[in-house]
Tab-separated table of C-alpha atoms in Angstrom:
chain	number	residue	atom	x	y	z
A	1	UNK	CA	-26.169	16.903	22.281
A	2	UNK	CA	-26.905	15.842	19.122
A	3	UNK	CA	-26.578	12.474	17.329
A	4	UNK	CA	-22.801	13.693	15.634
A	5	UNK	CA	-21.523	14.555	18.558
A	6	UNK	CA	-20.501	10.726	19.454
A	7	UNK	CA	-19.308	10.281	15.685
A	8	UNK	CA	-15.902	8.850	16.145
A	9	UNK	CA	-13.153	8.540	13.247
A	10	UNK	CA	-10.368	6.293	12.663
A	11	UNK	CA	-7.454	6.726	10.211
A	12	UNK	CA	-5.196	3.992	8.460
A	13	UNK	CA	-2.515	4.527	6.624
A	14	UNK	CA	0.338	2.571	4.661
A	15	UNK	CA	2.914	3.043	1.928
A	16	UNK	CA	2.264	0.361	-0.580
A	17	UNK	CA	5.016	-0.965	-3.153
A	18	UNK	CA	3.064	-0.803	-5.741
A	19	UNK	CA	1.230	2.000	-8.035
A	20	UNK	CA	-2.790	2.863	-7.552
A	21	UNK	CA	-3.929	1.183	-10.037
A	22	UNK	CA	-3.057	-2.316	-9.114
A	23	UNK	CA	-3.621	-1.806	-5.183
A	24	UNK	CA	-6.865	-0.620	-6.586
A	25	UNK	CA	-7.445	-3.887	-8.948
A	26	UNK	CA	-6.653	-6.197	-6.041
A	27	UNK	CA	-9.204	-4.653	-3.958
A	28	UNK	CA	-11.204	-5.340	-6.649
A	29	UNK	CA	-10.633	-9.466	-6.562
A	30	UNK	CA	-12.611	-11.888	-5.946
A	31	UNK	CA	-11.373	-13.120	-2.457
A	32	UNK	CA	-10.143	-10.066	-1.610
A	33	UNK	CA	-12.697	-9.011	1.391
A	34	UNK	CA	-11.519	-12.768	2.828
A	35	UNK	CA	-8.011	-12.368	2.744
A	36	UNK	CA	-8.453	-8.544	4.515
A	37	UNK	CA	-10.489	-10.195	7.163
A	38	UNK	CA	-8.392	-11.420	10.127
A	39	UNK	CA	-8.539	-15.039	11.362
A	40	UNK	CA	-9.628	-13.988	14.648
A	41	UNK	CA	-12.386	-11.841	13.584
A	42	UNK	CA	-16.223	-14.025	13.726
A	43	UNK	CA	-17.345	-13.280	10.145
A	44	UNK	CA	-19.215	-15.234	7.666
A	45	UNK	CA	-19.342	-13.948	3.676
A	46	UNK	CA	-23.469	-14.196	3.133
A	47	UNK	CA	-23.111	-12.514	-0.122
A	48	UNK	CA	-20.301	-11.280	-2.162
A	49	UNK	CA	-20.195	-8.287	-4.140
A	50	UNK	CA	-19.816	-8.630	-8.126
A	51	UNK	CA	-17.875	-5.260	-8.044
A	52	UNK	CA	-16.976	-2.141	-5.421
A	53	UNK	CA	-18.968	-0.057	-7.666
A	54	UNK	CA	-21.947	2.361	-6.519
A	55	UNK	CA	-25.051	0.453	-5.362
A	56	UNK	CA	-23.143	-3.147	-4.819
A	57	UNK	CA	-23.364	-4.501	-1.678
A	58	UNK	CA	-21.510	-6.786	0.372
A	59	UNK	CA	-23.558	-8.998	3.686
A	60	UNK	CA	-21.812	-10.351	6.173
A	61	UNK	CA	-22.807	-12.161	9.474
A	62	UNK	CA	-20.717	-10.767	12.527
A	63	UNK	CA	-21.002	-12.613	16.050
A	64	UNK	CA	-19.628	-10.843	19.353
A	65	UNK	CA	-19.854	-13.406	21.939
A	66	UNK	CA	-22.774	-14.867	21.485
A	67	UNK	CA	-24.538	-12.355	19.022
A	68	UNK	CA	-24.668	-12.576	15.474
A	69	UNK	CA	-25.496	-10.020	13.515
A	70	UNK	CA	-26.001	-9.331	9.851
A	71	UNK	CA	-24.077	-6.568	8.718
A	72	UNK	CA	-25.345	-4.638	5.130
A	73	UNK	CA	-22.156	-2.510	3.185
A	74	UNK	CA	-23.344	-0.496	0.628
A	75	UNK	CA	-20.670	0.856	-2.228
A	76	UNK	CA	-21.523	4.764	-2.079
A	77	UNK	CA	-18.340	6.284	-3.789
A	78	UNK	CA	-16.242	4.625	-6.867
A	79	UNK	CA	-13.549	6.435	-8.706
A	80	UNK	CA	-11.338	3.814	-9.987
A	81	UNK	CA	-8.407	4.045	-9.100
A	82	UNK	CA	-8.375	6.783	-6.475
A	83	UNK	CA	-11.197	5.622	-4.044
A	84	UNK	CA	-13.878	3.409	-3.563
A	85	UNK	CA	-16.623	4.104	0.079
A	86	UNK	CA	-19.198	1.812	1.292
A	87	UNK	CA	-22.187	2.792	4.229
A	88	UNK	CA	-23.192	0.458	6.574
A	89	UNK	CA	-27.078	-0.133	5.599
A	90	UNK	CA	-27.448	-2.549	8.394
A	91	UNK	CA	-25.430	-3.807	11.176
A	92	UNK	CA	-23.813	-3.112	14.567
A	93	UNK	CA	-23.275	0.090	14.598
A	94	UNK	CA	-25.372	3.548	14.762
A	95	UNK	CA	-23.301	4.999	12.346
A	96	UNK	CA	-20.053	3.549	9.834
A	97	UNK	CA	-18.771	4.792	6.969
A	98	UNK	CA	-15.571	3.331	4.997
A	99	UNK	CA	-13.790	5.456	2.341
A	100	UNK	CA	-10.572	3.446	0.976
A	101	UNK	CA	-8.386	5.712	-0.912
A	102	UNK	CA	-5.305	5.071	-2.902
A	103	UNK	CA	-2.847	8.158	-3.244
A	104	UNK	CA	0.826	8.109	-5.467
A	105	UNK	CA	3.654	8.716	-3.909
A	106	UNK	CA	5.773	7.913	-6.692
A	107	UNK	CA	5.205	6.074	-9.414
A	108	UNK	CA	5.399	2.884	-8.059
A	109	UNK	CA	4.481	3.728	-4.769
A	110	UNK	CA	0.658	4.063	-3.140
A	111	UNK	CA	-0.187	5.419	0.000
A	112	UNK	CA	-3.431	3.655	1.023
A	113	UNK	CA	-5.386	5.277	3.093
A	114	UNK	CA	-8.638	3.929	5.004
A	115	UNK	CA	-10.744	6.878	7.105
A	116	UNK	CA	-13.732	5.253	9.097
A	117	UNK	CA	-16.252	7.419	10.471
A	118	UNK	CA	-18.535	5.405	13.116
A	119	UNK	CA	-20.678	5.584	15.538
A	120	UNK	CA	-21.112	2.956	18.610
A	121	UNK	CA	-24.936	2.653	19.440
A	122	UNK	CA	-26.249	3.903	22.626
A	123	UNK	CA	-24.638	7.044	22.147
A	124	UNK	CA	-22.825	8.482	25.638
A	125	UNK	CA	-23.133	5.165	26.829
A	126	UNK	CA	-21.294	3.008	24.218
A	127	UNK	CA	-18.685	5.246	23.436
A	128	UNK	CA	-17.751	5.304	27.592
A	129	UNK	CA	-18.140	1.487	27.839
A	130	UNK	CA	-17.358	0.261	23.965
A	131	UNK	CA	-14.917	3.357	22.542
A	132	UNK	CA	-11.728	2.358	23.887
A	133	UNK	CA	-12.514	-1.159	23.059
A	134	UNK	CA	-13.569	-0.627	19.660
A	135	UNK	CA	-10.616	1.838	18.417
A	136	UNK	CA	-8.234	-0.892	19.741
A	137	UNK	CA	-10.278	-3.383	17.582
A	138	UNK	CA	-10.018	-1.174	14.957
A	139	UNK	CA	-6.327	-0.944	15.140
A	140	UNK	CA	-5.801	-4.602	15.270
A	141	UNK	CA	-7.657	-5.275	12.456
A	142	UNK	CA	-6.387	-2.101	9.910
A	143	UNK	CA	-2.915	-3.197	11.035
A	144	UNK	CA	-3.911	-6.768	9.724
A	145	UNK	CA	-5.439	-5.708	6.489
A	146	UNK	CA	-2.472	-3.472	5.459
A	147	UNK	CA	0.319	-5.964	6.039
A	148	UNK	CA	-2.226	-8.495	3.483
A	149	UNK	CA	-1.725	-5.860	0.889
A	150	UNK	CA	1.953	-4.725	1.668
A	151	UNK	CA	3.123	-8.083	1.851
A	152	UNK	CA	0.761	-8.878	-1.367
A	153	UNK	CA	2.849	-6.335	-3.123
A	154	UNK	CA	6.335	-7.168	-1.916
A	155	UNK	CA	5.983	-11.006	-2.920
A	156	UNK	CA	5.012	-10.099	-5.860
A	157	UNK	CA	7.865	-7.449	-6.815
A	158	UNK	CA	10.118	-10.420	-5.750
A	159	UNK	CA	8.858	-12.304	-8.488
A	160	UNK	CA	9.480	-10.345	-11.122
């Protein structure tokens, strides 16, 4: 077998209130990575990003347990306001790749989309003993990112 064969996806998506262009711009925020990262979650900001365009990167240190680990995000893709990808450089996976994409419905609607492509190191072995464990991770923490933005959005339609 060879090394795609344990490449695993994941697929998030959520109707926004809002149009691309500002779901886009909010991603773009200063803050913004914090406020998408769940309470729960281990993770320390070493170095922020001065934009989501190509070649900015984003460091964080993750801990499992007792491990930390520095994680390296590199911004691959930009196309303001329809997607934006980042590659993990470094970090705990063999294999992770993030595309964010931001898709009208109507004109004051987005459908945001996030499509991971990873893949758990140690091949066979960590997708039997870490696959089920990471998708439901996964889940948890997509679920959590999209109601930030959603509710973002709503708040601020009820304020104007």
């Amino acid at each position: 077998m060879d090394r795609h064969s344990f490449v695993q996806t994941f697929t998030k998506e959520s109707i926004v209130p809002a149009p691309p262009k500002a779901v886009f711009a909010w991603h773009e925020e200063q803050g913004a990575v914090e406020k998408l990262t769940p309470s729960w979650e281990k993770v320390s900001m070493i170095e922020r990003a001065e934009s989501l365009q190509v070649g900015s990167r984003v460091i964080f240190e993750v801990r499992t347990g007792p491990i930390k680990q520095r994680w390296v995000a590199e911004h691959i893709e930009y196309e303001p306001p329809r997607l934006f990808t980042d590659l993990q450089r470094e970090g705990p996976f063999a294999f992770w790749c993030h595309r964010h994409r931001f898709e009208p419905t109507t004109d004051e609607q987005t459908k945001m989309i996030d499509e991971i492509e990873y893949q758990l190191p140690f091949g066979l072995f960590g997708l039997l003993f870490g696959g089920a464990f990471t998708r439901a991770k996964l889940k948890r923490m997509f679920d959590y990112r999209h109601q930030v933005v959603i509710d973002h959005f709503r708040s601020a339609g009820e304020k104007i």
